[in-house]
Amino acid sequence: LTEKNSCGNSGTNECHGNYFHYNVSDALGVIFHSCEATLGKKDRLVIISGSCNSASDGLCINMAQKGAYLAGKRFDYVNNLDILALLIGWEYKDAFGNVAGEDLYNYMDAKFMELAQLASTLQQERIDVILETESSQTCINAFREMKNKLAEASSTTSKSTLVAKLEESKHIHKNLVMNGCDYE
């Protein structure tokens, strides 16, 4: 997982269990190289690298670019559930040739979008109620700005745009809390 102790090179089981978890943070700038360990039938090869261009097997995760590569395809990830979906489904194919990891990722992606957009819509309705009684112009302006960001989030079809707009509205909300306009 790191250049000095790459998978299979140090004589230990660094590809398994807690060693994987402990070494993830050390692998951000590591350039891809092959895993030399002998993997069992149920084992999954997970590579965390600064570049996944030469990865042909397993799941390659490029944390800096928020990308994961499985079965020759790139997937954006915004949270650990995206990675988990790719790991659980893996490269197994059904009778129609669909990759299970891709199917599970797409299902999780659709559910995430649906629920995040619903939460965004509910927060917009909450802001409407607050604006009916708010008297501070500073608070009113910030709430309106937050509502606009949430409206953009609930109308987008891009997961990365949705997450970006939610992050922007979260930042505005922190300022609202700091200014005494809202609570956490």
GROMACS .gro file of C-alpha atoms in nm:
model
  184
    1LEU     CA    1   0.000   0.000   0.000
    2THR     CA    2   0.294   0.234   0.033
    3GLU     CA    3   0.600   0.239  -0.189
    4LYS     CA    4   0.832   0.104   0.080
    5ASN     CA    5   0.585  -0.162   0.199
    6SER     CA    6   0.379  -0.234  -0.108
    7CYS     CA    7   0.134  -0.517  -0.119
    8GLY     CA    8   0.321  -0.846  -0.096
    9ASN     CA    9   0.672  -0.695  -0.085
   10SER     CA   10   0.737  -0.692   0.289
   11GLY     CA   11   0.653  -1.054   0.369
   12THR     CA   12   0.347  -0.965   0.580
   13ASN     CA   13  -0.024  -0.962   0.509
   14GLU     CA   14  -0.040  -0.586   0.454
   15CYS     CA   15  -0.319  -0.631   0.203
   16HIS     CA   16  -0.555  -0.765   0.467
   17GLY     CA   17  -0.741  -0.651   0.775
   18ASN     CA   18  -0.628  -0.354   0.979
   19TYR     CA   19  -0.308  -0.307   0.780
   20PHE     CA   20  -0.520  -0.186   0.490
   21HIS     CA   21  -0.698   0.069   0.708
   22TYR     CA   22  -0.379   0.197   0.870
   23ASN     CA   23  -0.195   0.249   0.542
   24VAL     CA   24  -0.465   0.429   0.342
   25SER     CA   25  -0.359   0.775   0.456
   26ASP     CA   26   0.004   0.702   0.362
   27ALA     CA   27  -0.086   0.619   0.002
   28LEU     CA   28  -0.211   0.954  -0.129
   29GLY     CA   29   0.096   1.037  -0.337
   30VAL     CA   30   0.201   0.685  -0.429
   31ILE     CA   31   0.235   0.595  -0.795
   32PHE     CA   32   0.064   0.273  -0.904
   33HIS     CA   33   0.260  -0.049  -0.919
   34SER     CA   34   0.154  -0.410  -0.932
   35CYS     CA   35   0.059  -0.615  -0.630
   36GLU     CA   36   0.279  -0.921  -0.605
   37ALA     CA   37   0.083  -1.098  -0.331
   38THR     CA   38  -0.099  -1.419  -0.406
   39LEU     CA   39  -0.466  -1.345  -0.357
   40GLY     CA   40  -0.721  -1.606  -0.261
   41LYS     CA   41  -1.038  -1.670  -0.458
   42LYS     CA   42  -1.250  -1.449  -0.232
   43ASP     CA   43  -0.988  -1.174  -0.192
   44ARG     CA   44  -1.033  -0.837  -0.359
   45LEU     CA   45  -0.742  -0.629  -0.482
   46VAL     CA   46  -0.784  -0.265  -0.375
   47ILE     CA   47  -0.526  -0.014  -0.492
   48ILE     CA   48  -0.504   0.339  -0.357
   49SER     CA   49  -0.281   0.542  -0.583
   50GLY     CA   50  -0.204   0.887  -0.717
   51SER     CA   51  -0.261   0.747  -1.066
   52CYS     CA   52  -0.485   0.462  -1.176
   53ASN     CA   53  -0.388   0.476  -1.544
   54SER     CA   54  -0.206   0.142  -1.539
   55ALA     CA   55  -0.447  -0.042  -1.310
   56SER     CA   56  -0.601  -0.334  -1.497
   57ASP     CA   57  -0.728  -0.552  -1.213
   58GLY     CA   58  -0.921  -0.488  -0.897
   59LEU     CA   59  -1.050  -0.160  -0.765
   60CYS     CA   60  -0.817   0.138  -0.799
   61ILE     CA   61  -0.899   0.446  -0.593
   62ASN     CA   62  -0.754   0.787  -0.675
   63MET     CA   63  -0.838   0.989  -0.365
   64ALA     CA   64  -0.707   1.321  -0.498
   65GLN     CA   65  -0.939   1.309  -0.800
   66LYS     CA   66  -1.230   1.144  -0.614
   67GLY     CA   67  -1.230   0.865  -0.871
   68ALA     CA   68  -1.255   0.489  -0.848
   69TYR     CA   69  -1.182   0.251  -1.133
   70LEU     CA   70  -1.339  -0.095  -1.164
   71ALA     CA   71  -1.354  -0.321  -1.469
   72GLY     CA   72  -1.212  -0.048  -1.692
   73LYS     CA   73  -1.467   0.219  -1.593
   74ARG     CA   74  -1.432   0.534  -1.384
   75PHE     CA   75  -1.676   0.614  -1.104
   76ASP     CA   76  -1.693   0.938  -0.906
   77TYR     CA   77  -1.726   0.896  -0.534
   78VAL     CA   78  -1.849   1.142  -0.276
   79ASN     CA   79  -1.854   0.916   0.026
   80ASN     CA   80  -1.739   0.577   0.147
   81LEU     CA   81  -2.067   0.413   0.045
   82ASP     CA   82  -1.970   0.458  -0.320
   83ILE     CA   83  -1.647   0.266  -0.260
   84LEU     CA   84  -1.833   0.005  -0.054
   85ALA     CA   85  -2.085  -0.049  -0.337
   86LEU     CA   86  -1.802  -0.113  -0.584
   87LEU     CA   87  -1.632  -0.350  -0.339
   88ILE     CA   88  -1.945  -0.550  -0.261
   89GLY     CA   89  -2.061  -0.582  -0.621
   90TRP     CA   90  -1.707  -0.621  -0.751
   91GLU     CA   91  -1.640  -0.738  -1.108
   92TYR     CA   92  -1.897  -1.018  -1.103
   93LYS     CA   93  -2.119  -1.023  -1.410
   94ASP     CA   94  -2.479  -1.133  -1.440
   95ALA     CA   95  -2.626  -1.330  -1.731
   96PHE     CA   96  -2.657  -1.008  -1.933
   97GLY     CA   97  -2.294  -0.909  -1.879
   98ASN     CA   98  -2.371  -0.627  -1.635
   99VAL     CA   99  -2.100  -0.572  -1.376
  100ALA     CA  100  -2.250  -0.609  -1.027
  101GLY     CA  101  -2.029  -0.336  -0.878
  102GLU     CA  102  -2.151  -0.089  -1.139
  103ASP     CA  103  -2.516  -0.186  -1.084
  104LEU     CA  104  -2.488  -0.148  -0.706
  105TYR     CA  105  -2.299   0.182  -0.744
  106ASN     CA  106  -2.571   0.317  -0.977
  107TYR     CA  107  -2.845   0.207  -0.736
  108MET     CA  108  -2.668   0.370  -0.439
  109ASP     CA  109  -2.603   0.681  -0.648
  110ALA     CA  110  -2.970   0.713  -0.743
  111LYS     CA  111  -3.083   0.668  -0.381
  112PHE     CA  112  -2.827   0.921  -0.256
  113MET     CA  113  -2.942   1.177  -0.514
  114GLU     CA  114  -3.307   1.116  -0.431
  115LEU     CA  115  -3.262   1.152  -0.055
  116ALA     CA  116  -3.019   1.446  -0.071
  117GLN     CA  117  -3.251   1.634  -0.306
  118LEU     CA  118  -3.548   1.562  -0.078
  119ALA     CA  119  -3.353   1.691   0.224
  120SER     CA  120  -3.260   2.001   0.023
  121THR     CA  121  -3.624   2.064  -0.066
  122LEU     CA  122  -3.733   2.023   0.297
  123GLN     CA  123  -3.465   2.267   0.410
  124GLN     CA  124  -3.591   2.521   0.154
  125GLU     CA  125  -3.941   2.490   0.300
  126ARG     CA  126  -3.797   2.541   0.649
  127ILE     CA  127  -3.624   2.857   0.528
  128ASP     CA  128  -3.955   2.987   0.387
  129VAL     CA  129  -4.114   2.949   0.732
  130ILE     CA  130  -3.819   3.125   0.899
  131LEU     CA  131  -3.830   3.413   0.649
  132GLU     CA  132  -4.194   3.485   0.740
  133THR     CA  133  -4.089   3.598   1.089
  134GLU     CA  134  -3.722   3.699   1.054
  135SER     CA  135  -3.661   4.072   1.101
  136SER     CA  136  -3.282   4.102   1.065
  137GLN     CA  137  -3.187   4.196   0.708
  138THR     CA  138  -2.847   4.027   0.751
  139CYS     CA  139  -3.017   3.700   0.844
  140ILE     CA  140  -3.278   3.735   0.568
  141ASN     CA  141  -3.007   3.783   0.302
  142ALA     CA  142  -2.807   3.484   0.426
  143PHE     CA  143  -3.116   3.260   0.441
  144ARG     CA  144  -3.210   3.362   0.085
  145GLU     CA  145  -2.856   3.285  -0.034
  146MET     CA  146  -2.872   2.947   0.136
  147LYS     CA  147  -3.213   2.877  -0.018
  148ASN     CA  148  -3.075   2.956  -0.366
  149LYS     CA  149  -2.786   2.711  -0.315
  150LEU     CA  150  -3.030   2.445  -0.196
  151ALA     CA  151  -3.255   2.507  -0.498
  152GLU     CA  152  -2.955   2.449  -0.726
  153ALA     CA  153  -2.876   2.131  -0.532
  154SER     CA  154  -3.228   1.993  -0.560
  155SER     CA  155  -3.251   2.059  -0.935
  156THR     CA  156  -2.917   1.914  -1.050
  157THR     CA  157  -2.860   1.570  -1.198
  158SER     CA  158  -2.488   1.571  -1.119
  159LYS     CA  159  -2.381   1.416  -0.791
  160SER     CA  160  -2.064   1.624  -0.772
  161THR     CA  161  -2.263   1.946  -0.831
  162LEU     CA  162  -2.518   1.839  -0.571
  163VAL     CA  163  -2.246   1.777  -0.313
  164ALA     CA  164  -2.073   2.107  -0.397
  165LYS     CA  165  -2.398   2.305  -0.355
  166LEU     CA  166  -2.475   2.127  -0.027
  167GLU     CA  167  -2.124   2.212   0.097
  168GLU     CA  168  -2.179   2.577   0.002
  169SER     CA  169  -2.513   2.585   0.186
  170LYS     CA  170  -2.348   2.417   0.487
  171HIS     CA  171  -2.090   2.698   0.496
  172ILE     CA  172  -2.367   2.960   0.480
  173HIS     CA  173  -2.552   2.780   0.760
  174LYS     CA  174  -2.241   2.789   0.980
  175ASN     CA  175  -2.231   3.166   0.932
  176LEU     CA  176  -2.602   3.188   1.017
  177VAL     CA  177  -2.536   3.000   1.341
  178MET     CA  178  -2.234   3.218   1.425
  179ASN     CA  179  -2.444   3.532   1.370
  180GLY     CA  180  -2.726   3.402   1.590
  181CYS     CA  181  -2.971   3.368   1.301
  182ASP     CA  182  -3.014   2.991   1.332
  183TYR     CA  183  -2.912   2.697   1.548
  184GLU     CA  184  -2.720   2.380   1.474
   0.00000   0.00000   0.00000
